[in-house]
Protein backbone atom coordinates (compact mmCIF):
# COMPACT_ATOMS: atom_id res chain seq x y z
CA UNK A 1 0.00 0.00 0.00
CA UNK A 2 1.50 3.34 -1.04
CA UNK A 3 1.03 6.78 0.41
CA UNK A 4 -0.35 9.53 -1.84
CA UNK A 5 2.09 11.62 -3.84
CA UNK A 6 3.14 15.00 -2.42
CA UNK A 7 0.89 16.76 -4.93
CA UNK A 8 -1.24 16.06 -8.00
CA UNK A 9 -0.98 19.45 -9.73
CA UNK A 10 0.61 17.92 -12.85
CA UNK A 11 -2.11 15.23 -13.05
CA UNK A 12 -4.99 17.70 -12.91
CA UNK A 13 -3.22 20.25 -15.14
CA UNK A 14 -2.79 17.62 -17.85
CA UNK A 15 -6.42 16.57 -17.49
CA UNK A 16 -7.37 20.10 -18.53
CA UNK A 17 -4.79 20.04 -21.35
CA UNK A 18 -3.08 23.11 -19.93
CA UNK A 19 0.61 23.86 -20.36
CA UNK A 20 2.66 25.03 -17.39
CA UNK A 21 2.85 28.47 -19.01
CA UNK A 22 -0.95 28.67 -19.37
CA UNK A 23 -1.54 27.57 -15.79
CA UNK A 24 1.06 30.05 -14.55
CA UNK A 25 -0.75 32.86 -16.35
CA UNK A 26 -4.11 31.75 -14.95
CA UNK A 27 -2.86 31.77 -11.35
CA UNK A 28 -1.31 35.18 -11.88
CA UNK A 29 2.35 34.25 -12.14
CA UNK A 30 4.70 35.75 -14.70
CA UNK A 31 6.79 32.63 -15.08
CA UNK A 32 6.01 28.97 -15.70
CA UNK A 33 8.94 27.97 -13.49
CA UNK A 34 6.64 28.48 -10.50
CA UNK A 35 4.36 25.69 -11.77
CA UNK A 36 7.35 23.47 -12.47
CA UNK A 37 8.64 24.02 -8.93
CA UNK A 38 5.20 23.37 -7.44
CA UNK A 39 4.75 20.16 -9.45
CA UNK A 40 8.14 18.87 -8.37
CA UNK A 41 7.44 19.74 -4.74
CA UNK A 42 10.37 22.14 -4.57
CA UNK A 43 8.14 24.99 -3.44
CA UNK A 44 4.80 25.41 -1.69
CA UNK A 45 2.27 27.85 -3.18
CA UNK A 46 1.31 31.10 -1.50
CA UNK A 47 -2.27 31.28 -0.26
CA UNK A 48 -3.24 33.39 -3.31
CA UNK A 49 -1.74 30.85 -5.72
CA UNK A 50 -3.22 27.91 -3.79
CA UNK A 51 -6.71 29.38 -3.97
CA UNK A 52 -6.24 30.20 -7.66
CA UNK A 53 -5.09 26.62 -8.32
CA UNK A 54 -8.23 25.36 -6.62
CA UNK A 55 -10.41 27.48 -8.89
CA UNK A 56 -8.53 26.73 -12.13
CA UNK A 57 -8.11 22.98 -11.61
CA UNK A 58 -11.49 22.50 -9.95
CA UNK A 59 -10.03 20.40 -7.14
CA UNK A 60 -9.75 21.28 -3.47
CA UNK A 61 -6.26 22.15 -2.23
CA UNK A 62 -6.50 19.17 0.13
CA UNK A 63 -6.97 16.87 -2.88
CA UNK A 64 -4.18 18.59 -4.81
CA UNK A 65 -1.78 18.16 -1.89
CA UNK A 66 -3.02 14.80 -0.66
CA UNK A 67 0.38 13.56 0.49
CA UNK A 68 1.19 16.76 2.34
CA UNK A 69 -2.32 16.95 3.83
CA UNK A 70 -1.94 13.42 5.18
CA UNK A 71 1.47 14.23 6.70
CA UNK A 72 0.05 17.34 8.35
CA UNK A 73 -2.93 15.42 9.72
CA UNK A 74 -0.61 12.82 11.25
CA UNK A 75 1.57 15.51 12.83
CA UNK A 76 -1.41 17.33 14.30
CA UNK A 77 -2.87 14.04 15.59
CA UNK A 78 0.42 13.30 17.36
CA UNK A 79 0.45 16.78 18.94
CA UNK A 80 -3.22 16.44 19.95
CA UNK A 81 -2.48 13.08 21.53
CA UNK A 82 0.39 14.60 23.52
CA UNK A 83 -1.77 17.56 24.60
CA UNK A 84 -4.54 15.24 25.79
CA UNK A 85 -2.10 13.19 27.82
CA UNK A 86 -1.01 16.43 29.47
CA UNK A 87 2.50 16.32 28.13
CA UNK A 88 4.73 19.23 27.25
CA UNK A 89 3.60 21.52 24.45
CA UNK A 90 1.33 24.42 23.68
CA UNK A 91 -1.62 22.90 25.53
CA UNK A 92 0.52 22.25 28.61
CA UNK A 93 1.84 25.82 28.67
CA UNK A 94 -1.66 27.28 28.25
CA UNK A 95 -2.84 25.28 31.26
CA UNK B 1 -9.59 1.40 0.61
CA UNK B 2 -6.13 0.17 -0.35
CA UNK B 3 -4.17 2.66 -2.43
CA UNK B 4 -2.00 1.06 -5.09
CA UNK B 5 0.22 2.86 -7.57
CA UNK B 6 1.75 1.11 -10.57
CA UNK B 7 4.23 2.28 -13.20
CA UNK B 8 3.79 0.72 -16.64
CA UNK B 9 6.86 0.77 -18.89
CA UNK B 10 7.24 0.22 -22.60
CA UNK B 11 10.62 0.35 -24.37
CA UNK B 12 11.03 2.41 -27.54
CA UNK B 13 14.06 3.36 -29.59
CA UNK B 14 14.10 6.72 -27.74
CA UNK B 15 13.78 5.39 -24.20
CA UNK B 16 11.16 4.28 -21.71
CA UNK B 17 7.59 5.36 -22.23
CA UNK B 18 5.88 5.32 -18.85
CA UNK B 19 2.33 5.54 -17.55
CA UNK B 20 1.50 5.79 -13.85
CA UNK B 21 -1.91 4.70 -12.55
CA UNK B 22 -3.37 4.81 -9.07
CA UNK B 23 -6.54 3.27 -7.65
CA UNK B 24 -8.25 6.49 -6.55
CA UNK B 25 -6.92 9.03 -9.09
CA UNK B 26 -6.66 6.90 -12.25
CA UNK B 27 -4.00 8.09 -14.65
CA UNK B 28 -1.48 10.09 -12.63
CA UNK B 29 1.16 10.84 -15.25
CA UNK B 30 2.62 9.62 -18.52
CA UNK B 31 5.58 10.53 -20.65
CA UNK B 32 8.88 9.61 -22.21
CA UNK B 33 12.09 9.12 -20.29
CA UNK B 34 15.00 9.38 -22.69
CA UNK B 35 17.66 6.73 -22.25
CA UNK B 36 20.88 7.79 -23.95
CA UNK B 37 23.26 4.99 -23.04
CA UNK B 38 22.63 1.27 -23.38
CA UNK B 39 23.61 0.63 -19.76
CA UNK B 40 21.15 3.10 -18.28
CA UNK B 41 17.85 1.28 -19.03
CA UNK B 42 17.68 -0.42 -15.65
CA UNK B 43 18.61 2.71 -13.68
CA UNK B 44 16.05 4.81 -15.55
CA UNK B 45 13.32 2.24 -14.85
CA UNK B 46 14.18 2.36 -11.16
CA UNK B 47 14.27 6.15 -11.28
CA UNK B 48 10.63 6.29 -12.45
CA UNK B 49 9.60 3.87 -9.71
CA UNK B 50 11.34 6.00 -7.07
CA UNK B 51 9.95 9.25 -8.45
CA UNK B 52 6.38 8.02 -8.14
CA UNK B 53 6.98 5.85 -5.08
CA UNK B 54 5.25 2.99 -6.92
CA UNK B 55 4.20 -0.36 -5.44
CA UNK B 56 4.98 -2.29 -8.61
CA UNK B 57 6.33 -2.03 -12.09
CA UNK B 58 4.42 -3.50 -15.05
CA UNK B 59 5.91 -4.56 -18.37
CA UNK B 60 4.83 -6.70 -21.30
CA UNK B 61 5.80 -10.35 -20.84
CA UNK B 62 9.02 -10.75 -22.87
CA UNK B 63 8.25 -14.43 -23.50
CA UNK B 64 4.84 -13.69 -24.98
CA UNK B 65 5.42 -10.55 -27.00
CA UNK B 66 6.75 -9.65 -30.42
CA UNK B 67 9.36 -7.05 -29.60
CA UNK B 68 12.59 -6.57 -31.48
CA UNK B 69 15.64 -8.26 -29.96
CA UNK B 70 17.03 -5.13 -28.25
CA UNK B 71 13.70 -4.36 -26.61
CA UNK B 72 13.37 -7.94 -25.39
CA UNK B 73 16.80 -7.72 -23.78
CA UNK B 74 15.77 -4.51 -22.03
CA UNK B 75 12.53 -6.07 -20.78
CA UNK B 76 14.43 -9.06 -19.38
CA UNK B 77 16.77 -6.65 -17.63
CA UNK B 78 13.78 -5.07 -15.90
CA UNK B 79 12.29 -8.47 -15.14
CA UNK B 80 15.45 -9.20 -13.15
CA UNK B 81 14.54 -6.39 -10.75
CA UNK B 82 11.84 -8.74 -9.45
CA UNK B 83 14.32 -11.56 -9.02
CA UNK B 84 16.72 -9.32 -7.09
CA UNK B 85 13.71 -8.13 -5.00
CA UNK B 86 14.34 -4.48 -5.78
CA UNK B 87 10.73 -3.90 -6.87
CA UNK B 88 7.81 -6.25 -7.65
CA UNK B 89 7.58 -6.59 -11.44
CA UNK B 90 4.30 -7.72 -13.00
CA UNK B 91 4.64 -9.16 -16.50
CA UNK B 92 1.54 -8.95 -18.63
CA UNK B 93 0.58 -11.08 -21.60
CA UNK B 94 -0.66 -8.10 -23.62
CA UNK B 95 -2.28 -10.17 -26.37
CA UNK B 96 -4.28 -12.31 -23.93
CA UNK B 97 -5.30 -9.19 -22.02
CA UNK B 98 -6.46 -7.45 -25.19
CA UNK B 99 -8.39 -10.56 -26.22
CA UNK B 100 -10.12 -10.61 -22.82
CA UNK B 101 -11.16 -6.99 -23.29
CA UNK B 102 -12.28 -7.78 -26.88
CA UNK B 103 -9.83 -5.28 -28.34
CA UNK B 104 -8.41 -6.92 -31.46
CA UNK B 105 -5.78 -4.29 -32.34
CA UNK B 106 -3.54 -1.75 -30.64
CA UNK B 107 -5.67 0.95 -32.20
CA UNK B 108 -8.81 -0.45 -30.54
CA UNK B 109 -6.98 -0.62 -27.21
CA UNK B 110 -5.87 3.00 -27.61
CA UNK B 111 -9.42 4.13 -28.41
CA UNK B 112 -10.70 2.24 -25.36
CA UNK B 113 -8.14 4.01 -23.16
CA UNK B 114 -8.91 7.44 -24.66
CA UNK B 115 -12.60 6.94 -23.83
CA UNK B 116 -11.55 6.23 -20.24
CA UNK B 117 -8.91 8.98 -20.00
CA UNK B 118 -9.93 11.84 -22.33
CA UNK B 119 -6.71 13.74 -21.55
CA UNK B 120 -4.91 11.21 -23.75
CA UNK B 121 -6.88 12.20 -26.85
CA UNK B 122 -4.04 14.47 -27.95
CA UNK B 123 -1.65 11.50 -27.85
CA UNK B 124 -3.74 9.43 -30.24
CA UNK B 125 -1.81 9.14 -33.52
CA UNK B 126 -3.66 9.30 -36.81
CA UNK B 127 -4.70 6.03 -38.43
CA UNK B 128 -1.57 4.29 -39.68
CA UNK B 129 -1.24 3.22 -43.31
CA UNK B 130 0.46 -0.13 -44.01
CA UNK B 131 3.66 1.57 -45.22
CA UNK B 132 3.94 3.89 -42.23
CA UNK B 133 5.93 3.05 -39.13
CA UNK B 134 4.22 3.25 -35.78
CA UNK B 135 4.09 6.60 -34.02
CA UNK B 136 5.97 6.54 -30.70
CA UNK B 137 2.99 8.01 -28.86
CA UNK B 138 1.21 4.67 -29.39
CA UNK B 139 3.62 3.30 -26.78
CA UNK B 140 1.93 5.45 -24.14
CA UNK B 141 -1.17 3.32 -24.61
CA UNK B 142 0.87 0.09 -24.45
CA UNK B 143 2.44 1.23 -21.16
CA UNK B 144 -0.94 2.27 -19.82
CA UNK B 145 -2.56 -1.03 -20.77
CA UNK B 146 0.02 -3.09 -18.84
CA UNK B 147 -0.13 -0.67 -15.89
CA UNK B 148 -3.92 -0.92 -15.71
CA UNK B 149 -3.79 -4.71 -15.80
CA UNK B 150 -1.23 -4.83 -12.99
CA UNK B 151 -3.18 -2.28 -10.94
CA UNK B 152 -6.32 -4.37 -11.26
CA UNK B 153 -4.43 -7.52 -10.25
CA UNK B 154 -2.76 -5.90 -7.24
CA UNK B 155 -5.84 -4.02 -6.04
CA UNK B 156 -7.96 -7.19 -6.12
CA UNK B 157 -5.34 -9.19 -4.18
CA UNK B 158 -6.20 -9.09 -0.46
Coordinates of C-alpha atoms in Angstrom, one line a residue:
Chain A
X1 CA 0.0 0.0 0.0
X2 CA 1.5 3.3 -1.0
X3 CA 1.0 6.8 0.4
X4 CA -0.4 9.5 -1.8
X5 CA 2.1 11.6 -3.8
X6 CA 3.1 15.0 -2.4
X7 CA 0.9 16.8 -4.9
X8 CA -1.2 16.1 -8.0
X9 CA -1.0 19.4 -9.7
X10 CA 0.6 17.9 -12.9
X11 CA -2.1 15.2 -13.1
X12 CA -5.0 17.7 -12.9
X13 CA -3.2 20.2 -15.1
X14 CA -2.8 17.6 -17.9
X15 CA -6.4 16.6 -17.5
X16 CA -7.4 20.1 -18.5
X17 CA -4.8 20.0 -21.3
X18 CA -3.1 23.1 -19.9
X19 CA 0.6 23.9 -20.4
X20 CA 2.7 25.0 -17.4
X21 CA 2.8 28.5 -19.0
X22 CA -1.0 28.7 -19.4
X23 CA -1.5 27.6 -15.8
X24 CA 1.1 30.1 -14.5
X25 CA -0.7 32.9 -16.4
X26 CA -4.1 31.7 -14.9
X27 CA -2.9 31.8 -11.4
X28 CA -1.3 35.2 -11.9
X29 CA 2.3 34.3 -12.1
X30 CA 4.7 35.7 -14.7
X31 CA 6.8 32.6 -15.1
X32 CA 6.0 29.0 -15.7
X33 CA 8.9 28.0 -13.5
X34 CA 6.6 28.5 -10.5
X35 CA 4.4 25.7 -11.8
X36 CA 7.4 23.5 -12.5
X37 CA 8.6 24.0 -8.9
X38 CA 5.2 23.4 -7.4
X39 CA 4.8 20.2 -9.4
X40 CA 8.1 18.9 -8.4
X41 CA 7.4 19.7 -4.7
X42 CA 10.4 22.1 -4.6
X43 CA 8.1 25.0 -3.4
X44 CA 4.8 25.4 -1.7
X45 CA 2.3 27.8 -3.2
X46 CA 1.3 31.1 -1.5
X47 CA -2.3 31.3 -0.3
X48 CA -3.2 33.4 -3.3
X49 CA -1.7 30.9 -5.7
X50 CA -3.2 27.9 -3.8
X51 CA -6.7 29.4 -4.0
X52 CA -6.2 30.2 -7.7
X53 CA -5.1 26.6 -8.3
X54 CA -8.2 25.4 -6.6
X55 CA -10.4 27.5 -8.9
X56 CA -8.5 26.7 -12.1
X57 CA -8.1 23.0 -11.6
X58 CA -11.5 22.5 -9.9
X59 CA -10.0 20.4 -7.1
X60 CA -9.7 21.3 -3.5
X61 CA -6.3 22.2 -2.2
X62 CA -6.5 19.2 0.1
X63 CA -7.0 16.9 -2.9
X64 CA -4.2 18.6 -4.8
X65 CA -1.8 18.2 -1.9
X66 CA -3.0 14.8 -0.7
X67 CA 0.4 13.6 0.5
X68 CA 1.2 16.8 2.3
X69 CA -2.3 17.0 3.8
X70 CA -1.9 13.4 5.2
X71 CA 1.5 14.2 6.7
X72 CA 0.1 17.3 8.4
X73 CA -2.9 15.4 9.7
X74 CA -0.6 12.8 11.3
X75 CA 1.6 15.5 12.8
X76 CA -1.4 17.3 14.3
X77 CA -2.9 14.0 15.6
X78 CA 0.4 13.3 17.4
X79 CA 0.5 16.8 18.9
X80 CA -3.2 16.4 20.0
X81 CA -2.5 13.1 21.5
X82 CA 0.4 14.6 23.5
X83 CA -1.8 17.6 24.6
X84 CA -4.5 15.2 25.8
X85 CA -2.1 13.2 27.8
X86 CA -1.0 16.4 29.5
X87 CA 2.5 16.3 28.1
X88 CA 4.7 19.2 27.2
X89 CA 3.6 21.5 24.5
X90 CA 1.3 24.4 23.7
X91 CA -1.6 22.9 25.5
X92 CA 0.5 22.2 28.6
X93 CA 1.8 25.8 28.7
X94 CA -1.7 27.3 28.3
X95 CA -2.8 25.3 31.3
Chain B
X1 CA -9.6 1.4 0.6
X2 CA -6.1 0.2 -0.3
X3 CA -4.2 2.7 -2.4
X4 CA -2.0 1.1 -5.1
X5 CA 0.2 2.9 -7.6
X6 CA 1.8 1.1 -10.6
X7 CA 4.2 2.3 -13.2
X8 CA 3.8 0.7 -16.6
X9 CA 6.9 0.8 -18.9
X10 CA 7.2 0.2 -22.6
X11 CA 10.6 0.3 -24.4
X12 CA 11.0 2.4 -27.5
X13 CA 14.1 3.4 -29.6
X14 CA 14.1 6.7 -27.7
X15 CA 13.8 5.4 -24.2
X16 CA 11.2 4.3 -21.7
X17 CA 7.6 5.4 -22.2
X18 CA 5.9 5.3 -18.9
X19 CA 2.3 5.5 -17.5
X20 CA 1.5 5.8 -13.9
X21 CA -1.9 4.7 -12.5
X22 CA -3.4 4.8 -9.1
X23 CA -6.5 3.3 -7.7
X24 CA -8.3 6.5 -6.6
X25 CA -6.9 9.0 -9.1
X26 CA -6.7 6.9 -12.3
X27 CA -4.0 8.1 -14.7
X28 CA -1.5 10.1 -12.6
X29 CA 1.2 10.8 -15.2
X30 CA 2.6 9.6 -18.5
X31 CA 5.6 10.5 -20.7
X32 CA 8.9 9.6 -22.2
X33 CA 12.1 9.1 -20.3
X34 CA 15.0 9.4 -22.7
X35 CA 17.7 6.7 -22.3
X36 CA 20.9 7.8 -23.9
X37 CA 23.3 5.0 -23.0
X38 CA 22.6 1.3 -23.4
X39 CA 23.6 0.6 -19.8
X40 CA 21.1 3.1 -18.3
X41 CA 17.8 1.3 -19.0
X42 CA 17.7 -0.4 -15.7
X43 CA 18.6 2.7 -13.7
X44 CA 16.0 4.8 -15.5
X45 CA 13.3 2.2 -14.9
X46 CA 14.2 2.4 -11.2
X47 CA 14.3 6.2 -11.3
X48 CA 10.6 6.3 -12.5
X49 CA 9.6 3.9 -9.7
X50 CA 11.3 6.0 -7.1
X51 CA 10.0 9.2 -8.5
X52 CA 6.4 8.0 -8.1
X53 CA 7.0 5.9 -5.1
X54 CA 5.3 3.0 -6.9
X55 CA 4.2 -0.4 -5.4
X56 CA 5.0 -2.3 -8.6
X57 CA 6.3 -2.0 -12.1
X58 CA 4.4 -3.5 -15.1
X59 CA 5.9 -4.6 -18.4
X60 CA 4.8 -6.7 -21.3
X61 CA 5.8 -10.4 -20.8
X62 CA 9.0 -10.8 -22.9
X63 CA 8.2 -14.4 -23.5
X64 CA 4.8 -13.7 -25.0
X65 CA 5.4 -10.5 -27.0
X66 CA 6.8 -9.7 -30.4
X67 CA 9.4 -7.1 -29.6
X68 CA 12.6 -6.6 -31.5
X69 CA 15.6 -8.3 -30.0
X70 CA 17.0 -5.1 -28.2
X71 CA 13.7 -4.4 -26.6
X72 CA 13.4 -7.9 -25.4
X73 CA 16.8 -7.7 -23.8
X74 CA 15.8 -4.5 -22.0
X75 CA 12.5 -6.1 -20.8
X76 CA 14.4 -9.1 -19.4
X77 CA 16.8 -6.6 -17.6
X78 CA 13.8 -5.1 -15.9
X79 CA 12.3 -8.5 -15.1
X80 CA 15.5 -9.2 -13.2
X81 CA 14.5 -6.4 -10.7
X82 CA 11.8 -8.7 -9.4
X83 CA 14.3 -11.6 -9.0
X84 CA 16.7 -9.3 -7.1
X85 CA 13.7 -8.1 -5.0
X86 CA 14.3 -4.5 -5.8
X87 CA 10.7 -3.9 -6.9
X88 CA 7.8 -6.2 -7.6
X89 CA 7.6 -6.6 -11.4
X90 CA 4.3 -7.7 -13.0
X91 CA 4.6 -9.2 -16.5
X92 CA 1.5 -8.9 -18.6
X93 CA 0.6 -11.1 -21.6
X94 CA -0.7 -8.1 -23.6
X95 CA -2.3 -10.2 -26.4
X96 CA -4.3 -12.3 -23.9
X97 CA -5.3 -9.2 -22.0
X98 CA -6.5 -7.4 -25.2
X99 CA -8.4 -10.6 -26.2
X100 CA -10.1 -10.6 -22.8
X101 CA -11.2 -7.0 -23.3
X102 CA -12.3 -7.8 -26.9
X103 CA -9.8 -5.3 -28.3
X104 CA -8.4 -6.9 -31.5
X105 CA -5.8 -4.3 -32.3
X106 CA -3.5 -1.8 -30.6
X107 CA -5.7 0.9 -32.2
X108 CA -8.8 -0.5 -30.5
X109 CA -7.0 -0.6 -27.2
X110 CA -5.9 3.0 -27.6
X111 CA -9.4 4.1 -28.4
X112 CA -10.7 2.2 -25.4
X113 CA -8.1 4.0 -23.2
X114 CA -8.9 7.4 -24.7
X115 CA -12.6 6.9 -23.8
X116 CA -11.5 6.2 -20.2
X117 CA -8.9 9.0 -20.0
X118 CA -9.9 11.8 -22.3
X119 CA -6.7 13.7 -21.5
X120 CA -4.9 11.2 -23.8
X121 CA -6.9 12.2 -26.9
X122 CA -4.0 14.5 -27.9
X123 CA -1.7 11.5 -27.9
X124 CA -3.7 9.4 -30.2
X125 CA -1.8 9.1 -33.5
X126 CA -3.7 9.3 -36.8
X127 CA -4.7 6.0 -38.4
X128 CA -1.6 4.3 -39.7
X129 CA -1.2 3.2 -43.3
X130 CA 0.5 -0.1 -44.0
X131 CA 3.7 1.6 -45.2
X132 CA 3.9 3.9 -42.2
X133 CA 5.9 3.1 -39.1
X134 CA 4.2 3.3 -35.8
X135 CA 4.1 6.6 -34.0
X136 CA 6.0 6.5 -30.7
X137 CA 3.0 8.0 -28.9
X138 CA 1.2 4.7 -29.4
X139 CA 3.6 3.3 -26.8
X140 CA 1.9 5.5 -24.1
X141 CA -1.2 3.3 -24.6
X142 CA 0.9 0.1 -24.4
X143 CA 2.4 1.2 -21.2
X144 CA -0.9 2.3 -19.8
X145 CA -2.6 -1.0 -20.8
X146 CA 0.0 -3.1 -18.8
X147 CA -0.1 -0.7 -15.9
X148 CA -3.9 -0.9 -15.7
X149 CA -3.8 -4.7 -15.8
X150 CA -1.2 -4.8 -13.0
X151 CA -3.2 -2.3 -10.9
X152 CA -6.3 -4.4 -11.3
X153 CA -4.4 -7.5 -10.3
X154 CA -2.8 -5.9 -7.2
X155 CA -5.8 -4.0 -6.0
X156 CA -8.0 -7.2 -6.1
X157 CA -5.3 -9.2 -4.2
X158 CA -6.2 -9.1 -0.5

